[in-house]
mmCIF file of C-alpha atoms in Angstrom:
data_model
loop_
_atom_site.group_PDB
_atom_site.id
_atom_site.type_symbol
_atom_site.label_atom_id
_atom_site.label_comp_id
_atom_site.label_asym_id
_atom_site.label_seq_id
_atom_site.Cartn_x
_atom_site.Cartn_y
_atom_site.Cartn_z
ATOM 1 C CA MET A 1026 -102.810 37.166 -128.328
ATOM 2 C CA SER A 1027 -104.303 35.712 -125.168
ATOM 3 C CA THR A 1028 -107.852 36.974 -125.347
ATOM 4 C CA GLU A 1029 -109.576 33.745 -124.302
ATOM 5 C CA ARG A 1030 -110.407 35.124 -120.898
ATOM 6 C CA ALA A 1031 -113.133 37.745 -120.944
ATOM 7 C CA LEU A 1032 -111.973 41.286 -120.495
ATOM 8 C CA PHE A 1033 -113.073 42.809 -117.214
ATOM 9 C CA ILE A 1034 -113.886 46.503 -117.520
ATOM 10 C CA PRO A 1035 -115.637 48.029 -114.519
ATOM 11 C CA VAL A 1036 -117.349 51.405 -114.671
ATOM 12 C CA ILE A 1037 -116.484 53.834 -111.872
ATOM 13 C CA LEU A 1038 -119.206 56.322 -111.012
ATOM 14 C CA GLY A 1039 -117.167 59.192 -109.665
ATOM 15 C CA THR A 1040 -119.531 61.278 -107.587
ATOM 16 C CA PRO A 1041 -121.529 60.632 -104.418
ATOM 17 C CA ARG A 1042 -123.621 63.800 -104.819
ATOM 18 C CA GLN A 1043 -127.336 63.469 -104.162
ATOM 19 C CA GLY A 1044 -129.382 63.851 -107.334
ATOM 20 C CA ARG A 1045 -126.371 63.097 -109.513
ATOM 21 C CA MET A 1046 -127.166 62.891 -113.231
ATOM 22 C CA SER A 1047 -123.883 61.078 -113.815
ATOM 23 C CA GLU A 1048 -125.523 57.915 -112.525
ATOM 24 C CA HIS A 1049 -127.745 57.818 -115.612
ATOM 25 C CA ALA A 1050 -124.671 58.169 -117.827
ATOM 26 C CA ALA A 1051 -122.801 55.489 -115.877
ATOM 27 C CA ARG A 1052 -125.669 53.016 -116.077
ATOM 28 C CA PHE A 1053 -126.007 53.673 -119.801
ATOM 29 C CA VAL A 1054 -122.296 53.002 -120.383
ATOM 30 C CA LEU A 1055 -122.484 49.936 -118.151
ATOM 31 C CA ALA A 1056 -125.328 48.557 -120.262
ATOM 32 C CA GLU A 1057 -123.547 49.270 -123.552
ATOM 33 C CA LEU A 1058 -120.389 47.641 -122.249
ATOM 34 C CA GLY A 1059 -122.351 44.634 -121.069
ATOM 35 C CA LYS A 1060 -123.638 44.055 -124.597
ATOM 36 C CA ARG A 1061 -120.141 43.439 -125.904
ATOM 37 C CA GLU A 1062 -119.074 39.872 -126.384
ATOM 38 C CA GLY A 1063 -116.070 38.876 -124.322
ATOM 39 C CA VAL A 1064 -116.472 41.730 -121.863
ATOM 40 C CA GLU A 1065 -117.544 41.542 -118.229
ATOM 41 C CA THR A 1066 -118.312 44.637 -116.250
ATOM 42 C CA GLU A 1067 -119.643 45.952 -112.967
ATOM 43 C CA LEU A 1068 -120.503 49.320 -111.483
ATOM 44 C CA ILE A 1069 -118.179 50.739 -108.837
ATOM 45 C CA ASP A 1070 -119.978 53.577 -107.080
ATOM 46 C CA VAL A 1071 -117.695 55.830 -105.039
ATOM 47 C CA ARG A 1072 -120.680 56.521 -102.801
ATOM 48 C CA GLU A 1073 -120.616 52.887 -101.710
ATOM 49 C CA LEU A 1074 -116.887 52.648 -101.001
ATOM 50 C CA PRO A 1075 -116.265 52.690 -97.243
ATOM 51 C CA LEU A 1076 -113.362 55.117 -97.373
ATOM 52 C CA SER A 1077 -112.312 57.075 -94.338
ATOM 53 C CA ALA A 1078 -112.030 60.839 -94.668
ATOM 54 C CA ARG A 1079 -109.467 60.916 -91.877
ATOM 55 C CA ASP A 1080 -106.594 59.623 -94.003
ATOM 56 C CA GLU A 1081 -105.573 59.262 -97.660
ATOM 57 C CA GLY A 1082 -103.990 56.849 -100.106
ATOM 58 C CA GLY A 1083 -103.115 53.222 -99.613
ATOM 59 C CA ALA A 1084 -103.654 53.450 -95.862
ATOM 60 C CA ILE A 1085 -107.422 53.460 -96.386
ATOM 61 C CA LYS A 1086 -107.478 50.932 -99.238
ATOM 62 C CA ASP A 1087 -110.802 49.110 -99.620
ATOM 63 C CA GLU A 1088 -110.115 45.451 -100.362
ATOM 64 C CA GLY A 1089 -113.152 45.072 -102.609
ATOM 65 C CA PHE A 1090 -112.240 48.083 -104.739
ATOM 66 C CA SER A 1091 -108.614 46.959 -104.873
ATOM 67 C CA ARG A 1092 -109.647 43.471 -105.958
ATOM 68 C CA SER A 1093 -111.870 44.810 -108.744
ATOM 69 C CA VAL A 1094 -109.146 47.081 -110.088
ATOM 70 C CA SER A 1095 -106.568 44.292 -109.833
ATOM 71 C CA ARG A 1096 -108.815 42.043 -111.902
ATOM 72 C CA ALA A 1097 -109.628 44.796 -114.398
ATOM 73 C CA ASP A 1098 -108.117 45.042 -117.853
ATOM 74 C CA ALA A 1099 -109.462 48.560 -118.262
ATOM 75 C CA LEU A 1100 -111.552 51.125 -116.428
ATOM 76 C CA VAL A 1101 -114.290 53.481 -117.481
ATOM 77 C CA ILE A 1102 -114.528 56.562 -115.305
ATOM 78 C CA VAL A 1103 -117.754 58.540 -115.415
ATOM 79 C CA THR A 1104 -117.211 61.920 -113.861
ATOM 80 C CA PRO A 1105 -119.206 65.103 -113.618
ATOM 81 C CA GLU A 1106 -117.510 68.464 -113.902
ATOM 82 C CA TYR A 1107 -117.674 70.423 -110.651
ATOM 83 C CA ASN A 1108 -116.214 73.923 -110.956
ATOM 84 C CA HIS A 1109 -114.134 72.708 -113.920
ATOM 85 C CA GLY A 1110 -112.653 69.903 -111.799
ATOM 86 C CA TYR A 1111 -113.291 66.351 -110.728
ATOM 87 C CA PRO A 1112 -115.168 65.385 -107.559
ATOM 88 C CA GLY A 1113 -112.939 65.136 -104.522
ATOM 89 C CA MET A 1114 -114.389 61.736 -103.715
ATOM 90 C CA LEU A 1115 -113.250 60.387 -107.090
ATOM 91 C CA LYS A 1116 -109.656 61.431 -106.451
ATOM 92 C CA HIS A 1117 -109.908 60.160 -102.879
ATOM 93 C CA ALA A 1118 -110.947 56.742 -104.185
ATOM 94 C CA LEU A 1119 -108.454 56.563 -107.060
ATOM 95 C CA ASP A 1120 -105.557 57.383 -104.747
ATOM 96 C CA THR A 1121 -106.174 54.330 -102.572
ATOM 97 C CA ASN A 1122 -104.703 52.073 -105.268
ATOM 98 C CA LEU A 1123 -101.462 52.224 -107.251
ATOM 99 C CA LYS A 1124 -99.977 48.888 -108.303
ATOM 100 C CA GLU A 1125 -103.469 47.788 -109.373
ATOM 101 C CA TYR A 1126 -103.467 50.275 -112.281
ATOM 102 C CA VAL A 1127 -100.145 49.635 -113.981
ATOM 103 C CA HIS A 1128 -100.380 49.241 -117.765
ATOM 104 C CA LYS A 1129 -104.169 49.152 -117.845
ATOM 105 C CA ALA A 1130 -106.415 51.144 -120.135
ATOM 106 C CA VAL A 1131 -108.783 53.861 -119.009
ATOM 107 C CA GLY A 1132 -111.449 55.849 -120.793
ATOM 108 C CA VAL A 1133 -113.232 58.855 -119.354
ATOM 109 C CA CYS A 1134 -116.834 59.962 -119.734
ATOM 110 C CA GLY A 1135 -117.418 63.591 -118.862
ATOM 111 C CA VAL A 1136 -120.812 64.781 -117.729
ATOM 112 C CA SER A 1137 -122.009 68.353 -117.559
ATOM 113 C CA ALA A 1138 -125.212 70.314 -117.339
ATOM 114 C CA GLY A 1139 -123.935 72.705 -119.985
ATOM 115 C CA GLY A 1140 -122.645 72.313 -123.485
ATOM 116 C CA PHE A 1141 -119.045 71.266 -122.944
ATOM 117 C CA GLY A 1142 -119.699 67.669 -121.923
ATOM 118 C CA GLY A 1143 -117.136 67.587 -119.175
ATOM 119 C CA THR A 1144 -114.213 68.381 -121.464
ATOM 120 C CA ARG A 1145 -112.508 70.437 -118.772
ATOM 121 C CA VAL A 1146 -112.766 67.790 -116.098
ATOM 122 C CA ILE A 1147 -111.384 65.204 -118.497
ATOM 123 C CA GLU A 1148 -108.388 67.400 -119.269
ATOM 124 C CA ASN A 1149 -107.807 67.868 -115.552
ATOM 125 C CA LEU A 1150 -108.066 64.177 -114.834
ATOM 126 C CA LEU A 1151 -105.636 62.991 -117.524
ATOM 127 C CA PRO A 1152 -102.383 63.792 -115.668
ATOM 128 C CA VAL A 1153 -103.715 62.067 -112.564
ATOM 129 C CA LEU A 1154 -104.493 58.908 -114.496
ATOM 130 C CA ARG A 1155 -101.089 58.947 -116.151
ATOM 131 C CA GLU A 1156 -99.291 59.175 -112.820
ATOM 132 C CA LEU A 1157 -101.338 56.264 -111.490
ATOM 133 C CA GLY A 1158 -99.899 54.117 -114.286
ATOM 134 C CA LEU A 1159 -103.018 53.951 -116.434
ATOM 135 C CA VAL A 1160 -103.006 54.378 -120.207
ATOM 136 C CA THR A 1161 -105.666 56.734 -121.527
ATOM 137 C CA VAL A 1162 -107.466 56.248 -124.813
ATOM 138 C CA PHE A 1163 -107.942 59.122 -127.235
ATOM 139 C CA TRP A 1164 -111.702 58.806 -127.455
ATOM 140 C CA ASP A 1165 -113.802 60.375 -124.704
ATOM 141 C CA LEU A 1166 -117.535 60.208 -124.205
ATOM 142 C CA ASN A 1167 -118.946 63.655 -123.518
ATOM 143 C CA PHE A 1168 -122.425 63.972 -122.067
ATOM 144 C CA SER A 1169 -123.429 67.582 -122.709
ATOM 145 C CA SER A 1170 -126.681 69.032 -121.362
ATOM 146 C CA VAL A 1171 -127.121 65.826 -119.429
ATOM 147 C CA GLY A 1172 -130.518 66.929 -118.209
ATOM 148 C CA LYS A 1173 -131.773 66.537 -121.773
ATOM 149 C CA ALA A 1174 -129.844 63.373 -122.599
ATOM 150 C CA PHE A 1175 -131.646 61.269 -119.979
ATOM 151 C CA ASP A 1176 -135.076 61.231 -118.433
ATOM 152 C CA GLN A 1177 -134.375 62.758 -115.049
ATOM 153 C CA THR A 1178 -136.778 60.446 -113.269
ATOM 154 C CA THR A 1179 -136.257 57.082 -114.931
ATOM 155 C CA GLY A 1180 -132.772 57.570 -116.317
ATOM 156 C CA ALA A 1181 -133.916 56.399 -119.749
ATOM 157 C CA LEU A 1182 -131.791 57.580 -122.646
ATOM 158 C CA LEU A 1183 -133.528 60.358 -124.581
ATOM 159 C CA ASP A 1184 -130.805 61.125 -127.105
ATOM 160 C CA GLU A 1185 -130.074 58.036 -129.178
ATOM 161 C CA SER A 1186 -126.952 59.597 -130.688
ATOM 162 C CA TYR A 1187 -125.131 58.498 -127.557
ATOM 163 C CA VAL A 1188 -125.409 54.875 -128.624
ATOM 164 C CA LYS A 1189 -123.151 55.509 -131.602
ATOM 165 C CA ARG A 1190 -120.809 57.706 -129.597
ATOM 166 C CA ALA A 1191 -120.492 55.055 -126.909
ATOM 167 C CA ASP A 1192 -119.753 52.414 -129.518
ATOM 168 C CA LYS A 1193 -116.725 54.329 -130.823
ATOM 169 C CA PHE A 1194 -115.486 55.100 -127.333
ATOM 170 C CA LEU A 1195 -115.849 51.525 -126.112
ATOM 171 C CA GLY A 1196 -114.386 50.076 -129.288
ATOM 172 C CA GLU A 1197 -111.192 52.012 -128.760
ATOM 173 C CA LEU A 1198 -111.108 51.127 -125.068
ATOM 174 C CA VAL A 1199 -111.544 47.399 -125.734
ATOM 175 C CA TRP A 1200 -108.776 47.491 -128.338
ATOM 176 C CA MET A 1201 -106.456 49.161 -125.871
ATOM 177 C CA ALA A 1202 -107.457 46.736 -123.118
ATOM 178 C CA LYS A 1203 -106.624 43.733 -125.326
ATOM 179 C CA THR A 1204 -103.362 45.251 -126.451
ATOM 180 C CA LEU A 1205 -102.233 46.125 -122.960
ATOM 181 C CA ARG A 1206 -103.227 42.705 -121.634
ATOM 182 C CA HIS A 1207 -101.005 41.184 -124.293
ATOM 183 C CA GLY A 1208 -98.244 43.566 -123.304
ATOM 184 C CA ARG A 1209 -98.563 42.905 -119.587
ATOM 185 C CA GLU A 1210 -98.473 39.183 -120.101
ATOM 186 C CA ASN A 1211 -95.927 38.873 -122.885
ATOM 187 C CA VAL A 1212 -93.807 41.956 -123.475
ATOM 188 C CA SER A 1213 -90.979 42.491 -121.016
ATOM 189 C CA ILE A 1214 -89.231 45.756 -120.300
ATOM 190 C CA MET B 464 -90.995 35.166 -110.452
ATOM 191 C CA LYS B 465 -93.578 32.347 -110.543
ATOM 192 C CA CYS B 466 -97.334 32.853 -110.438
ATOM 193 C CA GLU B 467 -98.732 31.585 -107.133
ATOM 194 C CA ASP B 468 -101.842 30.339 -108.909
ATOM 195 C CA CYS B 469 -100.347 28.717 -112.026
ATOM 196 C CA GLY B 470 -96.667 28.215 -111.358
ATOM 197 C CA VAL B 471 -96.008 29.918 -114.684
ATOM 198 C CA GLU B 472 -93.135 32.358 -115.061
ATOM 199 C CA MET B 473 -94.559 35.874 -114.817
ATOM 200 C CA ASN B 474 -93.740 38.677 -117.215
ATOM 201 C CA HIS B 475 -91.942 41.732 -115.841
ATOM 202 C CA HIS B 476 -93.638 44.523 -117.783
ATOM 203 C CA ALA B 477 -93.207 47.688 -115.728
ATOM 204 C CA ASP B 478 -91.249 49.526 -113.085
ATOM 205 C CA LYS B 479 -93.128 52.117 -111.030
ATOM 206 C CA ILE B 480 -92.033 54.476 -108.303
ATOM 207 C CA ASP B 481 -94.174 54.411 -105.177
ATOM 208 C CA TYR B 482 -93.514 57.804 -103.595
ATOM 209 C CA ASN B 483 -95.832 57.194 -100.653
ATOM 210 C CA ALA B 484 -94.017 54.005 -99.733
ATOM 211 C CA GLY B 485 -90.814 56.019 -99.725
ATOM 212 C CA LEU B 486 -92.335 58.550 -97.345
ATOM 213 C CA ASP B 487 -93.573 55.802 -95.063
ATOM 214 C CA ASP B 488 -90.203 54.079 -94.979
ATOM 215 C CA PRO B 489 -87.371 56.365 -96.144
ATOM 216 C CA ASP B 490 -84.822 53.576 -95.744
ATOM 217 C CA ARG B 491 -86.487 51.725 -98.622
ATOM 218 C CA ALA B 492 -86.565 54.769 -100.886
ATOM 219 C CA ASP B 493 -84.264 54.739 -103.892
ATOM 220 C CA PRO B 494 -81.852 57.683 -103.509
ATOM 221 C CA VAL B 495 -82.076 58.495 -107.209
ATOM 222 C CA TYR B 496 -85.832 58.300 -107.705
ATOM 223 C CA GLY B 497 -86.984 59.458 -104.279
ATOM 224 C CA GLY B 498 -89.429 56.618 -103.778
ATOM 225 C CA VAL B 499 -89.566 52.854 -103.645
ATOM 226 C CA LEU B 500 -88.929 51.402 -107.085
ATOM 227 C CA GLU B 501 -91.293 48.501 -107.694
ATOM 228 C CA GLU B 502 -91.558 45.915 -110.437
ATOM 229 C CA ALA B 503 -94.903 44.821 -111.873
ATOM 230 C CA HIS B 504 -95.133 41.215 -113.065
ATOM 231 C CA THR B 505 -98.171 39.650 -114.759
ATOM 232 C CA CYS B 506 -98.905 35.989 -115.359
ATOM 233 C CA PRO B 507 -99.439 35.156 -119.044
ATOM 234 C CA ALA B 508 -101.686 32.239 -118.117
ATOM 235 C CA CYS B 509 -104.172 33.758 -115.681
ATOM 236 C CA GLY B 510 -103.465 37.482 -115.649
ATOM 237 C CA ARG B 511 -102.530 37.652 -111.972
ATOM 238 C CA THR B 512 -100.329 40.625 -111.218
ATOM 239 C CA GLU B 513 -97.732 40.870 -108.472
ATOM 240 C CA VAL B 514 -95.598 43.794 -107.467
ATOM 241 C CA ARG B 515 -92.324 43.559 -105.617
ATOM 242 C CA ALA B 516 -89.579 45.968 -104.726
ATOM 243 C CA ALA B 517 -86.949 46.092 -107.446
ATOM 244 C CA ALA B 518 -84.277 45.327 -104.869
ATOM 245 C CA GLU B 519 -85.820 41.911 -104.315
ATOM 246 C CA SER B 520 -85.137 40.769 -107.870
#
């Protein structure tokens, strides 16, 4: 298997909302991912993507975002749950690419103020990811009661159990990323 | 299909329908699938991916 090249797995922070707690979760996952040997990562913040709101899809593609997804072997999406759904800006950003996603792995981290850890937003996002051509892993990372999981001022992790949960989630994602890279490069349809 | 970076033969690993491309240019849309059928090819040496319309193969 050709795993000599480092895997590139960016983390997409899926909300531009002011005061977002998902940023703490995203930076935590980014740090955990960065500790893994053979993995490179970066944060993609939808707030920073210069996407027009006057059109949709590939017509407003951001070259930097497209380049990062093209290079990626897998994606981590960190999304809050807003009224049981995903942020409009996340969908707006995801829809600007298509070919960049094909046969790449994706894992989703759900974030919620309450006790369900974004399970409903993850379920809602899965069919979108499938249609984009991504392959979802069967581990999620659910940040329940996010206000207690992180220090709201510094973003420091307060609940160490998330280290172990992230390890399982990222382990599965890295396995899928390696497997799909092998498939993309060597297995023909 | 050769990789522009490596010259290595790329691996055809997926076909994907681009519905938006079909809306933008109905003449290119496949009458069966309702969108433009595209092939994804990835280079086994460097990982570069290229997509081309299936009709071009």
